[in-house]
Amino acid sequence: MAPPPSSSPSTDPAAPPPKSSWVILGSIPRVVQGGGGDEAADLSLALAAPPRVSRLTVSERVFPDRPTTKNFPFVLAADPSGLLLLSAILAAPLTRVDIDRPGNESHGWRNSDPRYFVLDATTGSAFRLPDPRPQETIQHQALVGVIAGPGGGRRYMVAELEPCFGSDKATLRCFASDVGEWVAKSVHYPHPLPRRPLSPICTLAHHGRLWWVDYSWVIITANPFADDPVLRFVPFPRHCFLEYREQRGVLDMFRYVGVSSGKLRFVDTYRSGPVPNKVTVWTLPDADATKWTLEHEVTFADLWADDSYKATGLPKKVPVLALIHPHNPAVVYFFLKDHLFAVDVRARKVVECDRYHLVAPPRNYPMANRFIRAWELPHAVSSGPENWSTDVNSSEPTEAEPYRQLPGDYDLVGMSVMAASELRSVVGFAPV
């Protein structure tokens, strides 16, 4: 059945909240200012079934300042265990920072207070991570991820990959919750393909490993729990390789990597020249594979011609890629205008469509999939009736001014413009 032209969530207070085993979580949370005492939870959720966008709220203990276009909280990763990795970078007075590394003494100036938290949605608590090194913090937000420990329990690992361009060595800096401190692990950094700097865009947890994703050509994976982690390179299909810096800063409008039905999937809509606009869905057959299999594809022209698309009332315009369904790899979500809609690529039909609302969405930057997270919910979260809302996407004022980001600045996703400028100007601080 085709969706109505402008379907919208029910606002009937008597209607039971819709539930789902997964949600689309907005990356920028609301901040409760001046609310709650010491006993208040550090976070709360307003969940809604897809394609509506669920919302995270954090307390002023997590982000004590009023969010601005330059400083605001940002969800970097969401783990099925219920853990969220959050950056909460505050403005700070300009101070000098001295860096003393072997063979590299330098200094710079910092006008921000970089802070990172692991949020536990099952308990409503937030743990602030200590800085990895004296006078230094996490170097590159897109290269840090969180993964639940094997064997259950609440053990987890936060790890940041620090490659060094031109070297066959890298550092995997790990924080284990049961150890309580950062440990640096030296790893071999192989170069099976042409040498080029890594342009990371996100870090995923899957199959007991972290996966560092560069949408232009490759994924790197390793098990951070291993005493001697081994990095493996998984290149994209050869014809999907892009030149270094090609479409830098906007690739997450056209490409997405995520887990669906237990396997890693690569969705690609990027085209140049006279090639027809289409959607392709690639699958990594297993976690140890290095070759992708093409599973589904459809042209946008075929989709636009179907009655299900006509029923949405949306224009025949190439949409922005949002994510892949975590359970059905044939279903892909897109942004277009103020709608979020799902396409069954195999059936060439629109199967869901609704308006969406995000906290502090960008005005001067096109929508991209960095602003949402596909989050598989643990039972303790999905079964909690207090977490579900029927009006999560109702019209409301935003809690902060929109983040104004320029194309090419995504290498520090979620970090303030001030912090980005500061890091680029300091020797030893600049990301790869």
Coordinates of C-alpha atoms in Angstrom, one line a residue:
M1 CA 0.0 0.0 0.0
A2 CA 1.4 3.4 -0.9
P3 CA 2.0 5.9 1.9
P4 CA -0.2 9.0 2.1
P5 CA 1.2 12.1 0.4
S6 CA 2.1 13.7 3.8
S7 CA 1.8 11.1 6.5
S8 CA 2.5 12.4 10.0
P9 CA 2.6 10.8 13.4
S10 CA -0.5 10.7 15.6
T11 CA -0.8 13.4 18.2
D12 CA -3.7 11.7 19.9
P13 CA -2.7 11.5 23.6
A14 CA -4.8 8.3 24.0
A15 CA -2.9 6.6 21.2
P16 CA -0.4 4.0 22.4
P17 CA 3.2 4.9 21.6
P18 CA 4.5 2.9 18.6
K19 CA 7.4 0.7 19.4
S20 CA 10.3 -0.7 17.4
S21 CA 13.4 -2.8 18.1
W22 CA 15.4 0.0 16.5
V23 CA 15.2 3.7 16.0
I24 CA 16.6 6.6 14.0
L25 CA 18.3 8.7 16.6
G26 CA 19.1 12.4 16.0
S27 CA 22.8 13.0 16.5
I28 CA 22.4 16.4 18.2
P29 CA 20.6 16.0 21.6
R30 CA 18.5 18.5 23.4
V31 CA 20.1 20.0 26.6
V32 CA 18.0 20.5 29.7
Q33 CA 19.1 23.8 31.2
G34 CA 18.5 24.5 34.9
G35 CA 16.3 21.4 35.3
G36 CA 16.7 18.5 37.7
G37 CA 18.7 18.2 40.9
D38 CA 21.5 15.8 41.8
E39 CA 19.2 12.8 41.6
A40 CA 18.0 13.6 38.0
A41 CA 19.2 11.3 35.2
D42 CA 22.0 12.4 32.9
L43 CA 20.0 11.5 29.9
S44 CA 16.5 10.6 28.7
L45 CA 15.0 9.4 25.4
A46 CA 11.9 10.2 23.4
L47 CA 11.7 7.2 21.1
A48 CA 9.5 6.8 18.0
A49 CA 9.2 4.1 15.4
P50 CA 10.9 4.8 12.1
P51 CA 10.7 6.7 9.9
R52 CA 10.2 9.3 12.6
V53 CA 13.4 10.5 14.3
S54 CA 13.9 9.7 18.0
R55 CA 15.4 12.3 20.3
L56 CA 18.1 12.2 23.1
T57 CA 18.1 14.7 25.9
V58 CA 21.2 15.3 28.1
S59 CA 21.4 17.1 31.4
E60 CA 23.4 20.2 32.2
R61 CA 25.9 18.1 34.0
V62 CA 26.8 16.6 30.6
F63 CA 26.7 20.0 28.8
P64 CA 26.6 22.9 31.3
D65 CA 26.7 25.6 28.7
R66 CA 23.9 26.8 26.5
P67 CA 24.5 25.1 23.1
T68 CA 25.5 27.4 20.3
T69 CA 26.4 27.1 16.6
K70 CA 30.1 26.6 17.7
N71 CA 29.7 24.4 20.8
F72 CA 27.1 21.7 21.2
P73 CA 26.8 18.0 22.1
F74 CA 27.0 15.4 19.4
V75 CA 26.4 11.6 19.3
L76 CA 29.5 10.0 17.6
A77 CA 28.4 6.4 17.9
A78 CA 25.5 4.2 19.1
D79 CA 26.1 0.6 20.2
P80 CA 23.3 -2.1 20.4
S81 CA 24.2 -2.6 24.1
G82 CA 22.6 0.8 24.9
L83 CA 25.9 2.7 25.0
L84 CA 26.3 6.1 23.2
L85 CA 29.5 7.9 22.6
L86 CA 29.0 11.7 23.0
S87 CA 31.3 14.7 22.4
A88 CA 30.4 17.7 24.5
I89 CA 33.0 20.4 23.7
L90 CA 32.6 23.6 25.7
A91 CA 34.0 27.1 25.0
A92 CA 36.9 28.0 27.2
P93 CA 39.3 31.0 27.7
L94 CA 42.2 31.1 25.3
T95 CA 45.1 29.2 26.9
R96 CA 48.5 28.0 25.8
V97 CA 49.0 24.3 25.5
D98 CA 52.5 22.8 25.5
I99 CA 53.1 19.4 23.8
D100 CA 56.1 17.4 24.8
R101 CA 56.5 14.3 22.7
P102 CA 59.8 12.5 21.9
G103 CA 61.4 14.4 19.2
N104 CA 58.5 16.8 18.9
E105 CA 58.1 19.7 21.3
S106 CA 55.5 22.2 20.3
H107 CA 52.8 24.5 21.6
G108 CA 49.6 26.1 20.5
W109 CA 46.5 27.8 21.8
R110 CA 43.2 26.3 22.8
N111 CA 39.9 28.1 23.2
S112 CA 37.7 25.0 23.9
D113 CA 37.3 22.3 26.5
P114 CA 37.0 19.0 24.7
R115 CA 35.0 16.5 26.7
Y116 CA 33.7 13.0 25.9
F117 CA 31.1 10.9 27.6
V118 CA 29.9 7.3 27.4
L119 CA 26.2 7.4 28.0
D120 CA 24.3 4.3 29.2
A121 CA 20.7 4.4 28.0
T122 CA 19.7 1.5 30.2
T123 CA 20.7 3.3 33.4
G124 CA 20.4 7.0 32.4
S125 CA 24.0 7.6 33.5
A126 CA 26.9 9.4 31.9
F127 CA 30.6 8.7 32.4
R128 CA 33.1 11.3 31.4
L129 CA 36.2 9.8 29.8
P130 CA 39.6 11.1 31.1
D131 CA 41.9 12.7 28.5
P132 CA 44.1 10.1 26.7
R133 CA 47.3 12.0 27.4
P134 CA 48.4 15.0 29.6
Q135 CA 47.5 18.3 27.8
E136 CA 45.9 16.4 24.9
T137 CA 42.5 15.0 24.0
I138 CA 41.0 12.8 21.3
Q139 CA 42.7 13.8 18.1
H140 CA 40.0 13.0 15.5
Q141 CA 36.3 12.5 16.4
A142 CA 35.6 10.3 13.4
L143 CA 38.3 7.9 14.4
V144 CA 36.9 7.1 17.9
G145 CA 34.3 4.5 18.6
V146 CA 32.7 2.5 21.4
I147 CA 32.1 -1.2 21.6
A148 CA 30.6 -3.5 24.3
G149 CA 32.8 -6.1 25.8
P150 CA 32.5 -9.7 25.0
G151 CA 30.6 -12.0 27.4
G152 CA 27.9 -9.5 28.4
G153 CA 28.0 -7.3 31.5
R154 CA 28.5 -3.5 31.2
R155 CA 32.1 -3.7 30.2
Y156 CA 33.0 -1.6 27.1
M157 CA 36.0 -0.2 25.2
V158 CA 36.5 3.2 23.6
A159 CA 39.2 3.2 21.0
E160 CA 40.8 5.8 18.7
L161 CA 42.8 4.9 15.7
E162 CA 45.8 7.2 15.1
P163 CA 47.4 6.5 11.8
C164 CA 50.5 8.3 10.6
F165 CA 50.5 9.0 6.9
G166 CA 53.7 7.7 5.2
S167 CA 54.4 5.2 8.0
D168 CA 53.6 1.5 8.4
K169 CA 52.9 2.0 12.1
A170 CA 49.8 3.4 13.8
T171 CA 48.5 3.7 17.4
L172 CA 45.3 2.2 18.7
R173 CA 44.6 4.2 21.9
C174 CA 42.1 2.2 24.1
F175 CA 40.1 3.0 27.2
A176 CA 38.7 -0.1 28.9
S177 CA 35.9 0.5 31.4
D178 CA 37.2 -2.2 33.8
V179 CA 40.7 -0.7 33.7
G180 CA 39.8 2.9 33.9
E181 CA 42.7 4.4 31.9
W182 CA 43.9 4.7 28.4
V183 CA 46.4 2.3 27.0
A184 CA 48.3 2.8 23.7
K185 CA 48.7 -0.3 21.5
S186 CA 51.2 -0.1 18.6
V187 CA 49.7 -1.7 15.4
H188 CA 51.0 -2.5 11.9
Y189 CA 49.4 -0.2 9.4
P190 CA 49.6 -2.0 6.1
H191 CA 49.2 -0.3 2.7
P192 CA 47.8 -2.9 0.3
L193 CA 46.5 -0.1 -2.0
P194 CA 47.8 3.3 -3.1
R195 CA 49.2 5.2 -0.2
R196 CA 46.9 8.1 0.8
P197 CA 45.8 9.8 4.0
L198 CA 42.7 8.4 5.7
S199 CA 39.6 10.6 5.4
P200 CA 37.4 9.1 8.1
I201 CA 33.7 9.8 8.5
C202 CA 32.5 7.4 11.2
T203 CA 33.4 4.4 13.4
L204 CA 31.1 1.4 13.7
A205 CA 31.0 -1.6 16.1
H206 CA 30.3 -5.0 14.4
H207 CA 31.2 -8.6 15.0
G208 CA 33.4 -7.8 18.1
R209 CA 35.4 -5.3 16.1
L210 CA 35.6 -1.6 15.4
W211 CA 35.3 -0.5 11.8
W212 CA 36.8 2.9 10.7
V213 CA 35.1 4.1 7.6
D214 CA 36.5 6.3 4.8
Y215 CA 33.6 6.7 2.3
S216 CA 36.0 7.5 -0.5
W217 CA 37.7 4.1 -0.7
V218 CA 38.2 1.9 2.3
I219 CA 37.2 0.5 5.7
I220 CA 39.8 -0.5 8.4
T221 CA 38.9 -3.0 11.1
A222 CA 40.4 -4.4 14.2
N223 CA 39.6 -6.0 17.6
P224 CA 40.5 -3.4 20.2
F225 CA 40.2 -6.0 23.0
A226 CA 43.1 -8.0 21.6
D227 CA 46.5 -7.6 23.3
D228 CA 48.1 -7.2 19.8
P229 CA 45.4 -5.9 17.5
V230 CA 45.8 -6.5 13.8
L231 CA 44.5 -3.9 11.3
R232 CA 42.7 -5.2 8.2
F233 CA 41.9 -3.2 5.1
V234 CA 38.5 -3.7 3.3
P235 CA 38.5 -1.6 0.2
F236 CA 35.3 -0.7 -1.6
P237 CA 34.6 -2.1 -5.0
R238 CA 37.3 -0.8 -7.3
H239 CA 35.0 1.3 -9.5
C240 CA 33.7 3.0 -6.3
F241 CA 37.2 4.5 -5.5
L242 CA 37.2 8.3 -5.5
E243 CA 40.2 10.6 -5.7
Y244 CA 41.6 11.9 -2.5
R245 CA 39.5 14.9 -1.3
E246 CA 36.9 14.2 -4.0
Q247 CA 33.6 15.4 -2.6
R248 CA 35.3 15.8 0.8
G249 CA 33.0 16.9 3.5
V250 CA 29.8 15.9 1.7
L251 CA 30.2 12.2 0.9
D252 CA 27.7 11.2 3.6
M253 CA 25.0 12.7 1.4
F254 CA 25.7 10.0 -1.1
R255 CA 27.2 7.0 0.7
Y256 CA 26.5 5.0 3.9
V257 CA 28.0 2.0 5.7
G258 CA 26.0 0.2 8.3
V259 CA 25.0 -3.2 9.7
S260 CA 21.8 -4.8 8.3
S261 CA 20.7 -8.4 9.0
G262 CA 24.0 -9.1 10.7
K263 CA 26.2 -8.1 7.8
L264 CA 28.1 -5.0 6.9
R265 CA 26.4 -3.1 4.0
F266 CA 27.7 -0.3 1.7
V267 CA 25.0 1.8 0.1
D268 CA 26.2 4.1 -2.8
T269 CA 24.3 6.7 -4.7
Y270 CA 27.3 8.8 -5.8
R271 CA 27.5 9.3 -9.6
S272 CA 29.5 11.7 -11.8
G273 CA 29.2 12.6 -15.4
P274 CA 26.5 11.0 -17.6
V275 CA 26.1 7.9 -15.4
P276 CA 22.4 7.4 -14.5
N277 CA 21.5 8.2 -10.9
K278 CA 20.8 5.0 -9.0
V279 CA 21.1 3.2 -5.7
T280 CA 23.3 0.2 -5.2
V281 CA 23.5 -2.0 -2.1
W282 CA 26.7 -4.0 -1.5
T283 CA 27.2 -6.7 1.1
L284 CA 30.4 -7.9 2.8
P285 CA 29.6 -11.7 3.0
D286 CA 31.3 -12.2 6.3
A287 CA 33.4 -10.2 8.8
D288 CA 36.7 -11.7 7.4
A289 CA 35.9 -11.0 3.7
T290 CA 37.5 -8.3 1.6
K291 CA 35.3 -8.5 -1.5
W292 CA 31.9 -6.9 -1.7
T293 CA 28.8 -8.5 -3.4
L294 CA 26.3 -6.4 -5.2
E295 CA 22.9 -7.3 -3.7
H296 CA 20.4 -4.7 -5.0
E297 CA 20.2 -1.7 -7.3
V298 CA 17.5 0.5 -8.7
T299 CA 17.6 3.8 -10.7
F300 CA 15.8 6.8 -9.3
A301 CA 13.9 7.1 -12.6
D302 CA 12.3 3.7 -12.0
L303 CA 11.4 4.7 -8.5
W304 CA 9.9 8.0 -9.6
A305 CA 7.7 6.2 -12.1
D306 CA 6.1 4.0 -9.4
D307 CA 2.7 4.9 -8.0
S308 CA 4.1 4.6 -4.4
Y309 CA 6.5 7.5 -5.1
K310 CA 3.9 9.6 -6.8
A311 CA 1.7 9.2 -3.7
T312 CA 4.3 10.9 -1.5
G313 CA 3.9 14.2 -3.4
L314 CA 7.6 14.6 -3.4
P315 CA 9.4 16.0 -6.4
K316 CA 11.5 13.9 -8.9
K317 CA 14.7 15.0 -7.3
V318 CA 17.7 12.8 -6.3
P319 CA 17.4 12.6 -2.4
V320 CA 20.1 12.5 0.3
L321 CA 21.0 9.1 1.5
A322 CA 20.1 8.6 5.2
L323 CA 20.7 4.9 6.2
I324 CA 19.9 1.3 5.6
H325 CA 17.3 -0.7 7.6
P326 CA 19.1 -2.7 10.3
H327 CA 17.0 -5.8 9.6
N328 CA 16.1 -5.6 5.9
P329 CA 19.1 -4.8 3.6
A330 CA 16.7 -4.2 0.7
V331 CA 15.2 -1.1 2.5
V332 CA 17.1 2.2 2.3
Y333 CA 16.1 5.5 3.8
F334 CA 16.4 9.0 2.2
F335 CA 16.0 12.7 3.1
L336 CA 14.1 14.9 0.7
K337 CA 12.9 18.3 1.6
D338 CA 11.3 17.9 5.1
H339 CA 10.5 14.2 4.6
L340 CA 12.3 11.0 5.5
F341 CA 11.2 8.1 3.3
A342 CA 12.1 4.4 2.9
V343 CA 12.5 2.6 -0.4
D344 CA 12.4 -1.2 -1.0
V345 CA 15.2 -1.3 -3.6
R346 CA 14.3 -4.8 -4.7
A347 CA 10.6 -4.0 -5.2
R348 CA 11.3 -0.4 -6.5
K349 CA 8.6 1.0 -4.1
V350 CA 8.4 3.6 -1.4
V351 CA 7.3 1.7 1.8
E352 CA 7.4 4.5 4.5
C353 CA 7.2 8.2 4.4
D354 CA 6.9 10.9 7.1
R355 CA 8.0 14.3 8.0
Y356 CA 11.0 14.5 10.3
H357 CA 12.3 17.0 12.9
L358 CA 15.8 17.3 14.3
V359 CA 17.2 19.3 17.2
A360 CA 19.4 22.1 15.8
P361 CA 19.5 21.0 12.2
P362 CA 21.9 22.8 10.0
R363 CA 20.7 25.7 7.9
N364 CA 23.7 26.5 5.8
Y365 CA 24.8 22.9 5.2
P366 CA 22.8 20.3 3.3
M367 CA 21.2 17.4 5.3
A368 CA 23.5 14.3 5.5
N369 CA 23.5 11.0 7.3
R370 CA 25.9 12.3 10.0
F371 CA 22.9 13.9 11.7
I372 CA 21.2 10.6 12.5
R373 CA 22.2 7.2 13.8
A374 CA 20.5 3.9 13.1
W375 CA 20.4 2.4 16.7
E376 CA 19.4 -1.1 17.5
L377 CA 17.9 -1.0 21.0
P378 CA 18.6 -3.3 23.9
H379 CA 15.5 -4.9 25.4
A380 CA 15.8 -2.8 28.6
V381 CA 15.4 0.4 26.5
S382 CA 12.9 -0.8 23.9
S383 CA 10.6 -2.3 26.5
G384 CA 10.5 0.8 28.7
P385 CA 7.2 2.5 28.1
E386 CA 8.5 5.8 29.5
N387 CA 11.0 6.0 26.6
W388 CA 8.3 6.1 23.8
S389 CA 6.6 9.2 22.6
T390 CA 3.7 9.9 20.2
D391 CA 4.6 13.5 19.5
V392 CA 8.4 13.3 19.3
N393 CA 8.4 15.0 15.9
S394 CA 5.8 17.6 16.6
S395 CA 6.7 21.2 15.8
E396 CA 8.7 22.9 18.4
P397 CA 11.4 25.6 18.7
T398 CA 14.9 24.3 18.4
E399 CA 17.0 24.2 21.6
A400 CA 20.1 25.7 20.0
E401 CA 21.0 27.7 16.9
P402 CA 21.7 25.5 13.9
Y403 CA 25.3 24.3 13.4
R404 CA 26.7 26.2 10.4
Q405 CA 29.4 24.0 8.9
L406 CA 31.3 24.5 5.7
P407 CA 31.9 21.7 3.2
G408 CA 35.3 20.2 3.9
D409 CA 35.2 20.7 7.6
Y410 CA 33.7 17.4 8.4
D411 CA 37.0 15.8 9.5
L412 CA 36.1 17.1 13.0
V413 CA 32.4 16.1 13.0
G414 CA 30.5 17.6 15.9
M415 CA 33.5 19.6 17.1
S416 CA 33.1 23.3 17.3
V417 CA 34.4 25.6 14.5
M418 CA 36.7 27.2 17.2
A419 CA 38.1 23.8 18.1
A420 CA 38.6 22.8 14.5
S421 CA 40.5 26.0 13.7
E422 CA 42.6 25.6 16.9
L423 CA 43.6 22.0 16.1
R424 CA 44.6 22.8 12.5
S425 CA 46.9 25.6 13.7
V426 CA 48.8 23.5 16.3
V427 CA 51.7 21.3 15.2
G428 CA 51.0 17.8 16.6
F429 CA 47.3 18.4 17.0
A430 CA 46.1 18.4 13.4
P431 CA 44.2 15.3 12.4
V432 CA 45.4 13.1 9.6

